[in-house]
Coordinates of C-alpha atoms and ligand atoms in Angstrom, one line a residue:
X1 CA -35.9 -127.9 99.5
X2 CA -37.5 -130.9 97.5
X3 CA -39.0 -134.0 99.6
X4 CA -37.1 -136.4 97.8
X5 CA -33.7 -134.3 98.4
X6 CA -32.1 -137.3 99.2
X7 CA -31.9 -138.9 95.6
X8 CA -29.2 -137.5 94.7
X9 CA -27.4 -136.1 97.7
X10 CA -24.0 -136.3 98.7
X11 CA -23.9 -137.5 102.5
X12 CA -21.1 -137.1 104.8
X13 CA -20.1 -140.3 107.2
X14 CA -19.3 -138.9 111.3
X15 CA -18.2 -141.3 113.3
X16 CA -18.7 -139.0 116.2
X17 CA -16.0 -140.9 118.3
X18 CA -13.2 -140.1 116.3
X19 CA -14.4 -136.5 114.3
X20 CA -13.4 -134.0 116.8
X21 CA -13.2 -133.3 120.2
X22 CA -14.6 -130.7 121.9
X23 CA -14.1 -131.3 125.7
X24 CA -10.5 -133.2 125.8
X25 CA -11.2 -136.1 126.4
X26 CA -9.3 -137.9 123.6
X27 CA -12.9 -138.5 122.3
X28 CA -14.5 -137.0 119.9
X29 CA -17.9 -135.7 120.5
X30 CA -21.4 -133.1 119.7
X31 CA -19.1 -130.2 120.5
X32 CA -16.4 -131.0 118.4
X33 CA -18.8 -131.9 115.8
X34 CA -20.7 -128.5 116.1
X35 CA -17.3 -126.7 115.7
X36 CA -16.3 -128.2 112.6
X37 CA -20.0 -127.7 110.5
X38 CA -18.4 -124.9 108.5
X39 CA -15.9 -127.3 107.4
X40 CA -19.0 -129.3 106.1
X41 CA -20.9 -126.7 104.7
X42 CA -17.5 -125.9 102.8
X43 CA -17.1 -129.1 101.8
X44 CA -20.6 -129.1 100.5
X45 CA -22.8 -132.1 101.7
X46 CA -26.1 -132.0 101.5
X47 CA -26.4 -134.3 105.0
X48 CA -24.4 -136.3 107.9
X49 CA -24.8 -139.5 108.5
X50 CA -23.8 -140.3 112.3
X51 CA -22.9 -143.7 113.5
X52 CA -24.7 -144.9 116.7
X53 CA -24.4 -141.9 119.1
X54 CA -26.5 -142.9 122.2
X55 CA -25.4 -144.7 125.3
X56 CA -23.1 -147.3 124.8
X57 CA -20.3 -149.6 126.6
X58 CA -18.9 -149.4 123.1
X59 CA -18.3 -153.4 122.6
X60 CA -18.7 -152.7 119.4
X61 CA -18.0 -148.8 118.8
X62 CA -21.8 -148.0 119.8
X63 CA -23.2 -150.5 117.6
X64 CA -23.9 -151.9 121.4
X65 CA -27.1 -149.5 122.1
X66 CA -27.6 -149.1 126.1
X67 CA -30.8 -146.8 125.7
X68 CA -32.1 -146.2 122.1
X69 CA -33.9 -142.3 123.4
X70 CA -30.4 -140.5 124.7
X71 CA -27.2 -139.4 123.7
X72 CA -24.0 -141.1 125.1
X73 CA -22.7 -138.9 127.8
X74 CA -18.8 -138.9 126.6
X75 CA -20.5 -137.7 123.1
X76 CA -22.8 -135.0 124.7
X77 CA -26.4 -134.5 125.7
X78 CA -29.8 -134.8 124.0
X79 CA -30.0 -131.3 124.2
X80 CA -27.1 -130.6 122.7
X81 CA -28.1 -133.4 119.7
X82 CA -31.3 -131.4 119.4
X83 CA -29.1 -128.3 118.7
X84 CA -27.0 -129.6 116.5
X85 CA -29.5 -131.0 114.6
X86 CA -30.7 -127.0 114.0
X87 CA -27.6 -125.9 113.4
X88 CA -26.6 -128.1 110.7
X89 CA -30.1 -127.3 108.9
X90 CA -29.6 -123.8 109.2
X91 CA -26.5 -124.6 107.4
X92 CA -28.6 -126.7 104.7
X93 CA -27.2 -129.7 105.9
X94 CA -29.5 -132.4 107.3
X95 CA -28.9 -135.3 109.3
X96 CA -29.3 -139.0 109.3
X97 CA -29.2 -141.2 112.3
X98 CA -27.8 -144.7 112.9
X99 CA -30.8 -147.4 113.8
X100 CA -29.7 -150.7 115.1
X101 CA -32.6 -153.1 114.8
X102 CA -31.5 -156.4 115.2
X103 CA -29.3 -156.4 118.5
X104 CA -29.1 -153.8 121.7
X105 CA -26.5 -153.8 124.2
X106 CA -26.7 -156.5 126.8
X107 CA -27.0 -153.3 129.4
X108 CA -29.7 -152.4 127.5
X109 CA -32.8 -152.1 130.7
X110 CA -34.8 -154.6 128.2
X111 CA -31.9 -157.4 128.4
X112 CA -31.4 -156.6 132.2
X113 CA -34.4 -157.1 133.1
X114 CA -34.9 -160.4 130.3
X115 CA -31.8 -161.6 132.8
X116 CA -33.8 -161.2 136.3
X117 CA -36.7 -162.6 134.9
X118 CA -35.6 -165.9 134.4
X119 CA -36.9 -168.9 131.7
X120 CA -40.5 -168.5 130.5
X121 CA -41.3 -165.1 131.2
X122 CA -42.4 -162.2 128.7
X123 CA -39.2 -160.2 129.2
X124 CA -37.1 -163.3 127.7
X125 CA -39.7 -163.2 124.8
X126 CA -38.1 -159.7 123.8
X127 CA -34.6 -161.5 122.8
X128 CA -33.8 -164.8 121.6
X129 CA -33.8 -167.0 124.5
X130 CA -33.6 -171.1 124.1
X131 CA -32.6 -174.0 126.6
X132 CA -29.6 -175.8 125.2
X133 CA -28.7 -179.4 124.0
X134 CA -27.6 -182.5 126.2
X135 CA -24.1 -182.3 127.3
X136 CA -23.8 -178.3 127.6
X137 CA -24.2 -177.6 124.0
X138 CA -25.7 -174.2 122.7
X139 CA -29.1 -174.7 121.0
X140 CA -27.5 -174.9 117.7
X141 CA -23.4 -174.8 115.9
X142 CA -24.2 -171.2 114.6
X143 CA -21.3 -169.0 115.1
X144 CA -21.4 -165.5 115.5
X145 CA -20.3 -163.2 112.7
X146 CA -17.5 -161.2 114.6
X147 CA -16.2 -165.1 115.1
X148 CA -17.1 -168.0 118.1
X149 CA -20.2 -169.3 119.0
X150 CA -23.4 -167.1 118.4
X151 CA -24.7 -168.1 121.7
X152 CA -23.9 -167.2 125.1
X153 CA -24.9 -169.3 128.5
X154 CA -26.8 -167.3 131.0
X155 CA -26.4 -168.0 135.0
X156 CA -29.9 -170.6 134.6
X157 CA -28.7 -172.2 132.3
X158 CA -30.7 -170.8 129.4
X159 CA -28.6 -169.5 126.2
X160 CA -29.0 -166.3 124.3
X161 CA -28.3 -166.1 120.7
X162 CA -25.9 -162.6 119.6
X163 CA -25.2 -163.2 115.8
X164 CA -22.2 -160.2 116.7
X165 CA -20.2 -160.1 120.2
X166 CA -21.7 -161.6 123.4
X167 CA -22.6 -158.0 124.5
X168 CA -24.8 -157.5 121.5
X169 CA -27.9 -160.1 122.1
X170 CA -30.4 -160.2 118.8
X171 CA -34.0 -159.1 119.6
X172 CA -37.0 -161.3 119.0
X173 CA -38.8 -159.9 116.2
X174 CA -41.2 -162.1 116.2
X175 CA -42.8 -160.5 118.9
X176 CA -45.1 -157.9 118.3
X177 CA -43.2 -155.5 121.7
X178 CA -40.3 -155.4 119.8
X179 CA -42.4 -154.3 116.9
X180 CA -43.4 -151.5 118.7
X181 CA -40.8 -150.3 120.5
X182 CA -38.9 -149.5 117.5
X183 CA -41.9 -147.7 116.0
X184 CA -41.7 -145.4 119.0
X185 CA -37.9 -145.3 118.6
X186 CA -38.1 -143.5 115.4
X187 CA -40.9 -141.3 116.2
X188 CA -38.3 -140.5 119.0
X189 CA -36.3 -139.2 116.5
X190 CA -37.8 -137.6 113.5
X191 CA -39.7 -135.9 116.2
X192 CA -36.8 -134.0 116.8
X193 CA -35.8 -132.8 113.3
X194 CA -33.8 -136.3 111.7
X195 CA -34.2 -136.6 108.0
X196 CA -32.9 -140.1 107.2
X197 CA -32.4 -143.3 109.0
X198 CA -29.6 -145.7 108.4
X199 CA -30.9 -149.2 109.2
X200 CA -27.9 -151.3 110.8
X201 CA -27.8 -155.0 109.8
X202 CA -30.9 -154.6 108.2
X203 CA -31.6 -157.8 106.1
X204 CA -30.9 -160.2 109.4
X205 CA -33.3 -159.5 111.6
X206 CA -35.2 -163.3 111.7
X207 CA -33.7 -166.4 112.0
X208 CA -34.8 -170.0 111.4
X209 CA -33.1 -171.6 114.4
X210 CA -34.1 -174.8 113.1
X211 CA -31.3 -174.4 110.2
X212 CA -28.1 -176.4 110.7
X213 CA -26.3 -173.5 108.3
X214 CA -26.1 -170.1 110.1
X215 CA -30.0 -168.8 108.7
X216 CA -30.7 -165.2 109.2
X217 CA -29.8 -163.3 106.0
X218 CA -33.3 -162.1 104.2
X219 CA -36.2 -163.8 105.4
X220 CA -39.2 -163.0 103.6
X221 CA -40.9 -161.8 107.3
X222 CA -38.5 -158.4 107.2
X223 CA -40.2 -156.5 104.4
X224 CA -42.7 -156.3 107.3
X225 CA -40.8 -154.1 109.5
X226 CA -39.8 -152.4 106.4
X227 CA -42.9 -151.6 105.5
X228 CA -44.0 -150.5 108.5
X229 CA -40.6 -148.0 109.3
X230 CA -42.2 -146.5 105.6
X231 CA -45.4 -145.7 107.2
X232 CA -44.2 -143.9 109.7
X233 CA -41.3 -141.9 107.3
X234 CA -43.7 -141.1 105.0
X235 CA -46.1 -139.6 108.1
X236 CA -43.4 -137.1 108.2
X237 CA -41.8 -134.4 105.3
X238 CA -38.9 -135.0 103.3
X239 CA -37.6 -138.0 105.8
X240 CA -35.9 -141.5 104.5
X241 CA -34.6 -144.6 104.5
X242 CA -31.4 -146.1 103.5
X243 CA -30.7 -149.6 104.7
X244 CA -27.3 -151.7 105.4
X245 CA -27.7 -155.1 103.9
X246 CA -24.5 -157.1 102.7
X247 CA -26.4 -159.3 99.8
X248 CA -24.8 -160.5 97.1
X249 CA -28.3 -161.4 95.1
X250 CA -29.6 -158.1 93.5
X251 CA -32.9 -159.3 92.6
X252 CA -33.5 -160.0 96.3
X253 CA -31.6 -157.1 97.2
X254 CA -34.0 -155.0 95.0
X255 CA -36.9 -156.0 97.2
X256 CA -36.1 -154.1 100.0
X257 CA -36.1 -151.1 97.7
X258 CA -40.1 -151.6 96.4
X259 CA -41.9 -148.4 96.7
X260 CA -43.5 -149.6 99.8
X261 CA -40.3 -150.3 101.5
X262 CA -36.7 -148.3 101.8
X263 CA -36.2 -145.5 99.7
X264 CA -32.4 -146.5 99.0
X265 CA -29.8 -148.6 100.7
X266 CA -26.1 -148.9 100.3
X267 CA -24.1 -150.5 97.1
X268 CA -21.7 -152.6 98.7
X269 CA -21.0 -154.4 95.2
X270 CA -19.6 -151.3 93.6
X271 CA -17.0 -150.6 97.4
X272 CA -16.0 -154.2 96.6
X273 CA -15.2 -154.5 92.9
X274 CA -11.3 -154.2 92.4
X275 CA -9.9 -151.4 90.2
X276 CA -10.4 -152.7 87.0
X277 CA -12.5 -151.5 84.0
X278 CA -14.5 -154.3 83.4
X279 CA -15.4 -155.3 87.0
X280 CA -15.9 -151.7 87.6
X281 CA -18.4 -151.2 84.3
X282 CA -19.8 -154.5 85.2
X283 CA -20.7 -153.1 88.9
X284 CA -22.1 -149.7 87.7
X285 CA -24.3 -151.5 84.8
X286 CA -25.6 -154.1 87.5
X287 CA -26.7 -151.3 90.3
X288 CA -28.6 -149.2 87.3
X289 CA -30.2 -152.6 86.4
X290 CA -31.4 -152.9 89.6
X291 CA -32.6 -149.7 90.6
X292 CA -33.9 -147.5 87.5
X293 CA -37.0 -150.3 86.5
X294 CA -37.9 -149.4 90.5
X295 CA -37.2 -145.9 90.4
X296 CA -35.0 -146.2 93.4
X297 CA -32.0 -143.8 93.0
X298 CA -28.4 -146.0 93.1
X299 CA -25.8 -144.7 96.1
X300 CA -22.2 -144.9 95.4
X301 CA -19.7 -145.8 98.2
X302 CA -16.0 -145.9 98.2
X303 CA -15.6 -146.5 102.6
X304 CA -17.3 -146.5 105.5
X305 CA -15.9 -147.4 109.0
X306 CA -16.0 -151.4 108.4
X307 CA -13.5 -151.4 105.1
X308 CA -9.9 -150.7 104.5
X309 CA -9.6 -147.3 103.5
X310 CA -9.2 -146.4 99.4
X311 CA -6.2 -145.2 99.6
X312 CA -4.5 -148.6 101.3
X313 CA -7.1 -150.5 99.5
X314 CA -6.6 -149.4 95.6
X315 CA -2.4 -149.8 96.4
X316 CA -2.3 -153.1 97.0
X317 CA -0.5 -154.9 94.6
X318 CA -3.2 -157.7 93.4
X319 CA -5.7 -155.8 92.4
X320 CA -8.0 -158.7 93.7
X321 CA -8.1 -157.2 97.2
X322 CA -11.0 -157.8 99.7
X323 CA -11.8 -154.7 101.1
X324 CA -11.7 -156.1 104.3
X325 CA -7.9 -157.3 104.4
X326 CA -6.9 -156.7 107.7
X327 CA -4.1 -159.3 107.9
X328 CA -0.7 -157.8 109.4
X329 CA 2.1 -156.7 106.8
X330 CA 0.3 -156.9 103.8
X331 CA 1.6 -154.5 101.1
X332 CA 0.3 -151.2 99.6
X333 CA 1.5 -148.8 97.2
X334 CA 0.5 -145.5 98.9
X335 CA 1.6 -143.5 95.8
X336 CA -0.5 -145.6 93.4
X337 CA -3.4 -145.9 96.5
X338 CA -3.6 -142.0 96.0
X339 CA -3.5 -141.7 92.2
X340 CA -6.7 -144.3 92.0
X341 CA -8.2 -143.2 95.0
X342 CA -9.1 -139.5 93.4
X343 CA -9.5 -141.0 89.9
X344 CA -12.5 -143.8 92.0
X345 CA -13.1 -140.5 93.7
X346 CA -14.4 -138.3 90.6
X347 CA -15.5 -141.5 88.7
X348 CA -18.0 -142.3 92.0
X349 CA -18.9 -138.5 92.3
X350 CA -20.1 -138.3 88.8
X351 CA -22.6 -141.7 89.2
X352 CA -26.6 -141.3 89.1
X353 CA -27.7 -141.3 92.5
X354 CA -26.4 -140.9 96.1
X355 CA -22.9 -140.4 97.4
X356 CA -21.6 -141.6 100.7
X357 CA -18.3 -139.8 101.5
X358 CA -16.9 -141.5 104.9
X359 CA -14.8 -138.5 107.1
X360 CA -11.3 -139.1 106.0
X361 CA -12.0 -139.7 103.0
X362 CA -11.5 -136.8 101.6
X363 CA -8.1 -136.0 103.1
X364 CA -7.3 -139.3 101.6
X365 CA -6.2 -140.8 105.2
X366 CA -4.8 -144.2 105.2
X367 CA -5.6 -147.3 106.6
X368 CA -3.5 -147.3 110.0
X369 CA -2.3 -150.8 110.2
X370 CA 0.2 -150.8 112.5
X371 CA -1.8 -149.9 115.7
X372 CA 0.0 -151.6 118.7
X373 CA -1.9 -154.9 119.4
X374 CA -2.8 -153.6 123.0
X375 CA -4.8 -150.3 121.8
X376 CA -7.0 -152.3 119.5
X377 CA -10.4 -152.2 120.2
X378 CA -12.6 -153.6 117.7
X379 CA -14.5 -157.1 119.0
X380 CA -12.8 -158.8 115.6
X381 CA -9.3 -158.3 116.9
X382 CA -10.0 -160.6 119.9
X383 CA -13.0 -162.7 118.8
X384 CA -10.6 -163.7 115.6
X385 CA -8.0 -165.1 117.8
X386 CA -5.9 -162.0 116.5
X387 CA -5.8 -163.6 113.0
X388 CA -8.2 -160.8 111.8
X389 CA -7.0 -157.0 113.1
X390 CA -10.4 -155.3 112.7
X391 CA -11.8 -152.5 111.8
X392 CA -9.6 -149.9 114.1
X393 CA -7.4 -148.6 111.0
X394 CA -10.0 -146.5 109.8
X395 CA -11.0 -145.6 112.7
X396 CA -8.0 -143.3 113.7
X397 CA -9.2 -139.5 114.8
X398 CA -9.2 -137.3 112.1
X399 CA -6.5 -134.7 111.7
X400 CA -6.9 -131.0 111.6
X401 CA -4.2 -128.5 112.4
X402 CA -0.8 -128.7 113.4
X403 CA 2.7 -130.5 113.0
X404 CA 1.8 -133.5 115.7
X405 CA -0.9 -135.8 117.1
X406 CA -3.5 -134.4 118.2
X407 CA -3.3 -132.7 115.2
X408 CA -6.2 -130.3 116.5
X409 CA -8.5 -133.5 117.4
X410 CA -9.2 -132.0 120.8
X411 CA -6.7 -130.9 123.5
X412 CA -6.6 -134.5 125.2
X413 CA -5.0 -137.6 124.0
X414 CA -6.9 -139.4 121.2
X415 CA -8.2 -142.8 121.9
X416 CA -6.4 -144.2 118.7
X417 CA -3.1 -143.0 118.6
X418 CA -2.5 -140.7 115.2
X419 CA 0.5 -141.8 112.7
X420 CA 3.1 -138.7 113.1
X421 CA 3.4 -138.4 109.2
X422 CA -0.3 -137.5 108.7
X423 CA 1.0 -133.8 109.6
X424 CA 1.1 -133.8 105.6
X425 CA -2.5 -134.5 105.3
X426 CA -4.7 -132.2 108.1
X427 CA -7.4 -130.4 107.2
X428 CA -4.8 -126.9 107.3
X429 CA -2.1 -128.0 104.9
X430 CA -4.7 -129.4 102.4
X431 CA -7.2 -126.5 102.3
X432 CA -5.5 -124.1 100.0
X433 CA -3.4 -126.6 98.3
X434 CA -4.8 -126.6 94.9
X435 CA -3.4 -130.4 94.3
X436 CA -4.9 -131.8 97.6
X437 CA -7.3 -134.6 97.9
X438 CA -9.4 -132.2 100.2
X439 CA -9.6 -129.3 96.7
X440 CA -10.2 -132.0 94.7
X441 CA -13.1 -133.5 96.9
X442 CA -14.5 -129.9 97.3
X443 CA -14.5 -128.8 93.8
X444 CA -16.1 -132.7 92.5
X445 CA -18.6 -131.7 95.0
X446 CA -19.3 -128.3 94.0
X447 CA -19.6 -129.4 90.1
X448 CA -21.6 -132.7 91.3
X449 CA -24.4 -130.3 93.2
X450 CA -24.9 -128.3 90.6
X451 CA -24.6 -130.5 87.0
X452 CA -24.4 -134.6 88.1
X453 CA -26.6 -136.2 91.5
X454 CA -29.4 -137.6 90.4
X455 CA -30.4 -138.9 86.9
X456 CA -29.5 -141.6 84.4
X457 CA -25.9 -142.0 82.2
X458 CA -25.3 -142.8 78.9
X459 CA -22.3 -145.0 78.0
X460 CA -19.8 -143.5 75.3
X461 CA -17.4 -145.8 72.7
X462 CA -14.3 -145.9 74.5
X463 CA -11.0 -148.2 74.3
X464 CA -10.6 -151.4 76.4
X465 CA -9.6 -150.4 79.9
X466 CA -11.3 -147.0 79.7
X467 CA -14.6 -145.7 81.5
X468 CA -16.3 -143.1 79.5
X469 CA -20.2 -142.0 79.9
X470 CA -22.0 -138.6 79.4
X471 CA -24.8 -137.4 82.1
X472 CA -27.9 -135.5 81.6
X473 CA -26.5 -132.2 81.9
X474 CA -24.2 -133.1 79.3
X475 CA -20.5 -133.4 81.4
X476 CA -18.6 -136.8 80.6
X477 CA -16.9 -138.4 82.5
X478 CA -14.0 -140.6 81.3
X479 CA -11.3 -142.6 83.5
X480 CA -8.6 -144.4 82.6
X481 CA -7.5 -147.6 83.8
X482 CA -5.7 -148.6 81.1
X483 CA -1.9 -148.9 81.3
X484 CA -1.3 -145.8 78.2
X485 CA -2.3 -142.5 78.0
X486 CA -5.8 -141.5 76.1
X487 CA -7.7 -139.0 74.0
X488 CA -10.0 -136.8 75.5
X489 CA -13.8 -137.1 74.3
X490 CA -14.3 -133.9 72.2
X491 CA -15.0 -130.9 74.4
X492 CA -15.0 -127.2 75.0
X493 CA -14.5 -127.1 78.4
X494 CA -12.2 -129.5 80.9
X495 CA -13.7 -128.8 84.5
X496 CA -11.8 -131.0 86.6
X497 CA -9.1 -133.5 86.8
X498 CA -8.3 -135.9 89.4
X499 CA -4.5 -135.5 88.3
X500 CA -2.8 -133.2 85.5
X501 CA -3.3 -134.5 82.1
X502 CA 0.4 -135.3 80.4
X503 CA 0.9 -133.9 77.0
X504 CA -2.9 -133.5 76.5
X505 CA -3.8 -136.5 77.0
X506 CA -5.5 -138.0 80.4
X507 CA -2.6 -140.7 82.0
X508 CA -3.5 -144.2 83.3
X509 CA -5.6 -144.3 86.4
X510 CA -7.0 -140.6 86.0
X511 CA -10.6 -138.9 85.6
X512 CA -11.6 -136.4 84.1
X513 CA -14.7 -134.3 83.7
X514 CA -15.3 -132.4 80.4
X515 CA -18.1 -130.1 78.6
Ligands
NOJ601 C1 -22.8 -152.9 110.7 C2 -22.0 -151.8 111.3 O1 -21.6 -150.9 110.2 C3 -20.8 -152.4 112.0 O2 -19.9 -151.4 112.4 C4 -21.3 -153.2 113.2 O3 -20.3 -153.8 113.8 C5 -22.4 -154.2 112.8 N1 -23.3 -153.7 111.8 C6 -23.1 -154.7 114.0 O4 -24.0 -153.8 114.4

């Protein structure tokens, strides 16, 4: 396997908690996970990309680290993470962890002991620490991205500054410890067989306190660390980096990606654009502008377990969704959701680059926005004031098997309760349905592996509202988002479809791959 495998690879999203269960505890976990790699393999990624899965009190879904060397004990042991890591290579299927840089859990033994410690001393130096203003006021108005202040009072009267929930205080990384400590973190890790580290949060790590506007977002000082985590990558075969930063500047965005730095890092721009033909173009033509001069391969992403899921997403009415509307009641079209779902599907799977594919995905599960108030367990349902209902409804376990929840989750009762209806879409009554979203993911990724992945595009003349381009191996891809049926670019062959063409021709909000 080549040592930059990851160029062009389509990677697989686990969020361990909610895959599969293999001990019945209603949460899913390494066993379950090791059970279902067959499905993967199947499915054919090339890696797994696991959220956070050590020790946490899960304020945040793990994104709350207690101890940054072990594995949480509802998900499983280290041991077991260690076989699981074989396994899935000996199923040509590699693995990339979750890093979380900029914040640990406020169990965490460093922020324990930062507590006892008191003002003034060295352990305080490891977080960001500060007396506050007259009259009990924080040392500055910064409020905390999950919403509320970004600072919390400690028993001395000393605050500590958590741009996420309370239980998530922000390292200092302007101390050379902290430095360190996550240099042996990752040696920690791609000792033991990792391939690929997903950096959390990655562009906020330093913050100018001084700044009366919230200032953390890319400070020149983090292509340090950056540059450093390369180093120690590059000290090992075949490994890499691919970083989280929400940026809406490209040109700064691009410098995390220099040679010396990450190899690639999530397109958030292209997850965000509505479904539309001309913001979708503009999107694609703006990541290629940023990443082919730098030779840094573009990733495509249609969800991940922050966003509303496609399917709810591309059926809302106004195509000028957020993908983060989480407000009760608002309305989708789950027939239309579908439709542009696969045709965003095959249009993303046929991109230059990498492919993030987030589990659920590709059963085409629904956002579940009608958990009862009292289950919810994402920090934004509370910290919002319940204006905002978090991040939960993509979160639901994934169904398997069977005609009711569980739906072969695991034998005990999920932690998020499972819609009845999604009997329709388990993995069982979509694997030998030829129409299902789970044959149409498999065969995309079968066809991607072989003839798209990595590589350049060429654009093709096509009418307003359509999306056509050819790639090096010479498939085209063209997908309608025009309201009236289309031509077909000439071609011998037509590999795949995202729905059947009508009367020869390829219907509004369809892709299709021809030869
Ligand atoms: C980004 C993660 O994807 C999200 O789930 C988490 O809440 C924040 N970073 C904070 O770690």
């Amino acid at each position: 396997m080549s040592d930059t495998w990851w160029r062009g690879a389509a990677i697989y999203q686990v969020y361990l908690r909610s895959f599969a269960d293999g001990n019945g505890d209603g949460i899913g976990d390494l066993a379950g996970l090791r059970a279902k790699l067959p499905y993967l393999a199947e499915l054919g990624v090339d890696a797994i990309w696991l959220n956070p899965w050590y020790p946490s009190p899960m304020a945040d879904g793990g994104y709350d680290v207690a101890d940054y060397r072990a594995i949480e004990p509802s998900f499983g042991t280290l041991t077991e993470a260690e076989d699981y890591i074989s396994e899935a290579h000996a199923l040509g299927i590699r693995t990339i962890i979750d890093i979380v840089p900029n914040h640990g859990s406020d169990q965490q033994e460093w922020f324990v002991a930062a507590l006892a410690a008191g003002p003034g001393s060295l352990e305080r130096e490891r977080f960001i620490f500060r007396p506050g203003r007259d009259g009990g006021l924080p040392p500055n108005d910064w409020q905390s991205i999950f919403n509320g202040p970004a600072w919390t009072q400690v028993d001395d009267g000393e605050w500590y500054l958590h741009l996420f929930a309370p239980e998530q205080p922000d390292f200092n990384w302007r101390n050379p410890e902290v430095v360190e400590e996550f240099h042996s973190i990752l040696r920690f890790w791609l000792d033991r067989g990792v391939d690929g580290i997903r950096i959390d949060s990655a562009a906020v790590l330093f913050k100018d306190l001084d700044s009366v506007e919230e200032s953390y977002t890319d400070h020149d000082e983090v292509h340090d660390v950056y540059r450093g985590w390369r180093r120690i990558t590059d000290s090992y075969e075949g490994r890499f980096l691919v970083g989280e930063m929400w940026m809406p500047d490209q040109e700064r965005f691009a410098l995390y990606l220099r040679p010396d730095e990450m190899q690639t890092a999530f397109n958030f721009d292209f997850l965000s654009r509505p479904w539309d033909a001309d913001e979708l173009r503009a999107s694609i033509d703006l990541t290629l502008t940023t990443h082919v001069p730098i030779g840094a391969p573009p990733t495509w992403v249609l969800s991940n377990h922050d966003v509303t899921r496609p399917v709810t997403k591309y059926g809302r009415p106004d195509t000028s969704f957020s993908h983060q509307d989480r407000k009760h009641g608002m309305a989708t079209d789950p027939v239309l959701g579908e439709r542009r779902a696969r045709a965003a599907a095959l249009l993303a799977m046929a991109l230059p680059g990498g492919l993030y594919v987030y589990q659920g995905e590709e059963l085409g599960l629904p956002e579940v926005e009608n958990l009862p108030d009292e289950l919810l367990q994402d920090p934004l349902w509370v910290r919002s004031g319940g204006t905002d209902r978090g991040r939960d409804g993509c979160r639901v376990p994934i169904p398997w098997s069977g005609q009711e929840p569980p739906f072969g989750f695991g034998s005990g009762t999920p932690w998020l309760p499972q819609p009845a209806d999604w009997k329709n879409l388990t993995v069982e009554s979509q694997h030998d349905d030829q129409n299902s979203m789970l044959t149409l993911y498999r065969n995309g990724l079968r066809i991607r592996r072989t003839e798209l992945g990595d590589g350049t595009l060429t654009w093709l003349d096509a009418d307003p509202g359509v999306l056509l381009f050819a790639r090096d191996s010479g498939l085209k891809c063209i997908t309608n988002l025009s309201p009236a049926p289309v031509d077909l670019p000439p071609h011998t062959d037509l590999l795949l479809t995202s729905n059947p063409l009508e009367n020869g021709k390829l219907p509004t909000d369809t892709t299709a791959w021809v030869r």
